[in-house]
Amino acid sequence: MNTDVVARRRSWWLIAAGVLLLLSAGAHGILGWKQLSAELGASNSGIDLIAALGAGWQYGTMAMIVFGIAALIGGLDVVRAGRGVHTILLVAGGGYVVFGAAAIVRMQDAFFALFVVTGLLLAIGAALERRRFATS
């Protein structure tokens, strides 16, 4: 059997995983946090504890979304024979920037600037490498 055909068949595993990750990220971020935060509130947990756990929970959701998109890009990249790795890194960097900025606004804590800086480094590095790869 042609190796391209085999690779394309294998790519569907990545695409299926990506879809599942995105669907589960939605459930995790919306339904999961809604139930957990209600239980924390009922237990008289402090607002700072709930906010800190919420930030971590939403970070987990962002990671699931980024991994889902990465799996989709990876699978589709095999089908199209493209160069998706740079796009995957751009998505990961963008996820870090969005999470960090949202956490800074919501938590009023400059600590989350670390996520913004890390995301910018990753996204800029990937974009520069993508440009270099495209011109060579």
PDB file of C-alpha atoms in Angstrom:
ATOM      1  CA  MET A   1       0.000   0.000   0.000  1.00  0.00           C
ATOM      2  CA  ASN A   2       1.216   3.502  -0.813  1.00  0.00           C
ATOM      3  CA  THR A   3       2.847   5.203   2.211  1.00  0.00           C
ATOM      4  CA  ASP A   4       0.923   8.433   1.490  1.00  0.00           C
ATOM      5  CA  VAL A   5      -2.361   6.557   1.757  1.00  0.00           C
ATOM      6  CA  VAL A   6      -1.273   4.931   5.020  1.00  0.00           C
ATOM      7  CA  ALA A   7      -0.171   8.291   6.435  1.00  0.00           C
ATOM      8  CA  ARG A   8      -3.485   9.865   5.484  1.00  0.00           C
ATOM      9  CA  ARG A   9      -5.400   7.059   7.173  1.00  0.00           C
ATOM     10  CA  ARG A  10      -3.331   7.499  10.308  1.00  0.00           C
ATOM     11  CA  SER A  11      -3.978  11.237  10.261  1.00  0.00           C
ATOM     12  CA  TRP A  12      -7.655  10.636  10.998  1.00  0.00           C
ATOM     13  CA  TRP A  13      -6.694   9.457  14.477  1.00  0.00           C
ATOM     14  CA  LEU A  14      -5.220  12.909  15.109  1.00  0.00           C
ATOM     15  CA  ILE A  15      -8.238  14.659  13.662  1.00  0.00           C
ATOM     16  CA  ALA A  16     -10.619  12.574  15.804  1.00  0.00           C
ATOM     17  CA  ALA A  17      -8.501  13.276  18.893  1.00  0.00           C
ATOM     18  CA  GLY A  18      -8.530  16.995  18.105  1.00  0.00           C
ATOM     19  CA  VAL A  19     -12.310  17.087  17.828  1.00  0.00           C
ATOM     20  CA  LEU A  20     -12.678  15.133  21.074  1.00  0.00           C
ATOM     21  CA  LEU A  21     -10.246  17.448  22.874  1.00  0.00           C
ATOM     22  CA  LEU A  22     -12.139  20.539  21.719  1.00  0.00           C
ATOM     23  CA  LEU A  23     -15.500  19.109  22.773  1.00  0.00           C
ATOM     24  CA  SER A  24     -14.158  18.018  26.155  1.00  0.00           C
ATOM     25  CA  ALA A  25     -12.514  21.422  26.661  1.00  0.00           C
ATOM     26  CA  GLY A  26     -15.910  23.040  26.261  1.00  0.00           C
ATOM     27  CA  ALA A  27     -17.435  20.678  28.806  1.00  0.00           C
ATOM     28  CA  HIS A  28     -14.484  21.144  31.165  1.00  0.00           C
ATOM     29  CA  GLY A  29     -14.479  24.932  30.983  1.00  0.00           C
ATOM     30  CA  ILE A  30     -18.214  25.539  31.150  1.00  0.00           C
ATOM     31  CA  LEU A  31     -19.959  22.633  32.830  1.00  0.00           C
ATOM     32  CA  GLY A  32     -17.100  21.396  34.999  1.00  0.00           C
ATOM     33  CA  TRP A  33     -16.215  24.784  36.450  1.00  0.00           C
ATOM     34  CA  LYS A  34     -19.870  25.694  36.992  1.00  0.00           C
ATOM     35  CA  GLN A  35     -20.369  22.635  39.192  1.00  0.00           C
ATOM     36  CA  LEU A  36     -17.014  22.897  40.987  1.00  0.00           C
ATOM     37  CA  SER A  37     -17.384  26.597  41.759  1.00  0.00           C
ATOM     38  CA  ALA A  38     -20.894  26.009  43.120  1.00  0.00           C
ATOM     39  CA  GLU A  39     -19.569  23.285  45.414  1.00  0.00           C
ATOM     40  CA  LEU A  40     -16.681  25.490  46.546  1.00  0.00           C
ATOM     41  CA  GLY A  41     -19.104  28.328  47.263  1.00  0.00           C
ATOM     42  CA  ALA A  42     -21.349  26.012  49.277  1.00  0.00           C
ATOM     43  CA  SER A  43     -18.349  24.893  51.334  1.00  0.00           C
ATOM     44  CA  ASN A  44     -17.685  28.505  52.405  1.00  0.00           C
ATOM     45  CA  SER A  45     -14.324  28.502  50.646  1.00  0.00           C
ATOM     46  CA  GLY A  46     -12.642  31.890  50.535  1.00  0.00           C
ATOM     47  CA  ILE A  47     -13.068  34.036  47.448  1.00  0.00           C
ATOM     48  CA  ASP A  48      -9.284  34.110  46.894  1.00  0.00           C
ATOM     49  CA  LEU A  49      -9.135  30.314  46.918  1.00  0.00           C
ATOM     50  CA  ILE A  50     -12.026  30.047  44.470  1.00  0.00           C
ATOM     51  CA  ALA A  51     -10.443  32.653  42.178  1.00  0.00           C
ATOM     52  CA  ALA A  52      -7.062  30.900  42.236  1.00  0.00           C
ATOM     53  CA  LEU A  53      -8.624  27.520  41.516  1.00  0.00           C
ATOM     54  CA  GLY A  54     -10.680  29.134  38.756  1.00  0.00           C
ATOM     55  CA  ALA A  55      -7.556  30.502  37.090  1.00  0.00           C
ATOM     56  CA  GLY A  56      -5.926  27.083  37.158  1.00  0.00           C
ATOM     57  CA  TRP A  57      -9.104  25.434  35.889  1.00  0.00           C
ATOM     58  CA  GLN A  58      -9.351  27.851  32.976  1.00  0.00           C
ATOM     59  CA  TYR A  59      -5.655  27.337  32.207  1.00  0.00           C
ATOM     60  CA  GLY A  60      -6.398  23.638  31.926  1.00  0.00           C
ATOM     61  CA  THR A  61      -9.266  24.418  29.577  1.00  0.00           C
ATOM     62  CA  MET A  62      -7.005  26.616  27.444  1.00  0.00           C
ATOM     63  CA  ALA A  63      -4.423  23.814  27.290  1.00  0.00           C
ATOM     64  CA  MET A  64      -7.078  21.348  26.148  1.00  0.00           C
ATOM     65  CA  ILE A  65      -8.165  23.762  23.416  1.00  0.00           C
ATOM     66  CA  VAL A  66      -4.586  24.351  22.259  1.00  0.00           C
ATOM     67  CA  PHE A  67      -3.840  20.608  22.204  1.00  0.00           C
ATOM     68  CA  GLY A  68      -7.077  19.987  20.312  1.00  0.00           C
ATOM     69  CA  ILE A  69      -6.211  22.577  17.691  1.00  0.00           C
ATOM     70  CA  ALA A  70      -2.661  21.212  17.493  1.00  0.00           C
ATOM     71  CA  ALA A  71      -3.980  17.688  16.899  1.00  0.00           C
ATOM     72  CA  LEU A  72      -6.329  18.954  14.176  1.00  0.00           C
ATOM     73  CA  ILE A  73      -3.560  20.925  12.480  1.00  0.00           C
ATOM     74  CA  GLY A  74      -1.207  17.954  12.722  1.00  0.00           C
ATOM     75  CA  GLY A  75      -3.760  15.601  11.200  1.00  0.00           C
ATOM     76  CA  LEU A  76      -4.763  17.984   8.455  1.00  0.00           C
ATOM     77  CA  ASP A  77      -1.098  18.727   7.770  1.00  0.00           C
ATOM     78  CA  VAL A  78      -0.507  15.092   6.905  1.00  0.00           C
ATOM     79  CA  VAL A  79      -3.509  15.119   4.563  1.00  0.00           C
ATOM     80  CA  ARG A  80      -2.345  18.307   2.828  1.00  0.00           C
ATOM     81  CA  ALA A  81       1.417  17.596   3.061  1.00  0.00           C
ATOM     82  CA  GLY A  82       1.988  21.072   4.480  1.00  0.00           C
ATOM     83  CA  ARG A  83       4.091  22.582   7.229  1.00  0.00           C
ATOM     84  CA  GLY A  84       1.688  22.687  10.164  1.00  0.00           C
ATOM     85  CA  VAL A  85       4.279  22.560  12.943  1.00  0.00           C
ATOM     86  CA  HIS A  86       4.841  26.305  12.801  1.00  0.00           C
ATOM     87  CA  THR A  87       1.109  26.942  12.909  1.00  0.00           C
ATOM     88  CA  ILE A  88       0.782  24.628  15.914  1.00  0.00           C
ATOM     89  CA  LEU A  89       3.412  26.653  17.759  1.00  0.00           C
ATOM     90  CA  LEU A  90       1.666  29.899  16.803  1.00  0.00           C
ATOM     91  CA  VAL A  91      -1.597  28.538  18.237  1.00  0.00           C
ATOM     92  CA  ALA A  92       0.130  27.460  21.453  1.00  0.00           C
ATOM     93  CA  GLY A  93       1.761  30.882  21.815  1.00  0.00           C
ATOM     94  CA  GLY A  94      -1.542  32.601  21.133  1.00  0.00           C
ATOM     95  CA  GLY A  95      -3.246  30.471  23.765  1.00  0.00           C
ATOM     96  CA  TYR A  96      -0.681  31.486  26.345  1.00  0.00           C
ATOM     97  CA  VAL A  97      -1.064  35.177  25.471  1.00  0.00           C
ATOM     98  CA  VAL A  98      -4.864  35.071  25.646  1.00  0.00           C
ATOM     99  CA  PHE A  99      -4.884  33.149  28.928  1.00  0.00           C
ATOM    100  CA  GLY A 100      -2.259  35.419  30.486  1.00  0.00           C
ATOM    101  CA  ALA A 101      -4.001  38.629  29.439  1.00  0.00           C
ATOM    102  CA  ALA A 102      -7.385  37.389  30.644  1.00  0.00           C
ATOM    103  CA  ALA A 103      -5.918  36.247  33.956  1.00  0.00           C
ATOM    104  CA  ILE A 104      -4.190  39.615  34.482  1.00  0.00           C
ATOM    105  CA  VAL A 105      -7.489  41.408  33.937  1.00  0.00           C
ATOM    106  CA  ARG A 106      -9.547  38.996  36.043  1.00  0.00           C
ATOM    107  CA  MET A 107      -7.101  38.368  38.896  1.00  0.00           C
ATOM    108  CA  GLN A 108      -5.371  41.773  38.898  1.00  0.00           C
ATOM    109  CA  ASP A 109      -2.083  39.933  39.350  1.00  0.00           C
ATOM    110  CA  ALA A 110       1.024  40.744  37.312  1.00  0.00           C
ATOM    111  CA  PHE A 111       2.288  37.181  37.846  1.00  0.00           C
ATOM    112  CA  PHE A 112       0.270  36.147  34.790  1.00  0.00           C
ATOM    113  CA  ALA A 113       2.446  38.375  32.606  1.00  0.00           C
ATOM    114  CA  LEU A 114       4.778  35.368  32.570  1.00  0.00           C
ATOM    115  CA  PHE A 115       2.206  33.590  30.389  1.00  0.00           C
ATOM    116  CA  VAL A 116       1.996  36.582  28.049  1.00  0.00           C
ATOM    117  CA  VAL A 117       5.784  36.794  27.692  1.00  0.00           C
ATOM    118  CA  THR A 118       6.141  33.043  27.156  1.00  0.00           C
ATOM    119  CA  GLY A 119       3.357  33.081  24.564  1.00  0.00           C
ATOM    120  CA  LEU A 120       4.861  36.020  22.712  1.00  0.00           C
ATOM    121  CA  LEU A 121       8.281  34.364  22.600  1.00  0.00           C
ATOM    122  CA  LEU A 122       6.766  31.159  21.262  1.00  0.00           C
ATOM    123  CA  ALA A 123       4.531  32.884  18.701  1.00  0.00           C
ATOM    124  CA  ILE A 124       7.213  35.264  17.440  1.00  0.00           C
ATOM    125  CA  GLY A 125       9.793  32.474  17.207  1.00  0.00           C
ATOM    126  CA  ALA A 126       7.348  30.266  15.306  1.00  0.00           C
ATOM    127  CA  ALA A 127       6.358  33.104  12.966  1.00  0.00           C
ATOM    128  CA  LEU A 128       9.984  33.927  12.176  1.00  0.00           C
ATOM    129  CA  GLU A 129      10.816  30.279  11.572  1.00  0.00           C
ATOM    130  CA  ARG A 130       7.705  29.871   9.422  1.00  0.00           C
ATOM    131  CA  ARG A 131       8.765  32.855   7.324  1.00  0.00           C
ATOM    132  CA  ARG A 132      12.329  31.518   6.998  1.00  0.00           C
ATOM    133  CA  PHE A 133      11.050  28.071   6.018  1.00  0.00           C
ATOM    134  CA  ALA A 134       8.666  29.558   3.428  1.00  0.00           C
ATOM    135  CA  THR A 135      11.421  31.545   1.705  1.00  0.00           C
ATOM    136  CA  SER A 136      13.958  28.739   1.541  1.00  0.00           C
TER     137      SER A 136
END
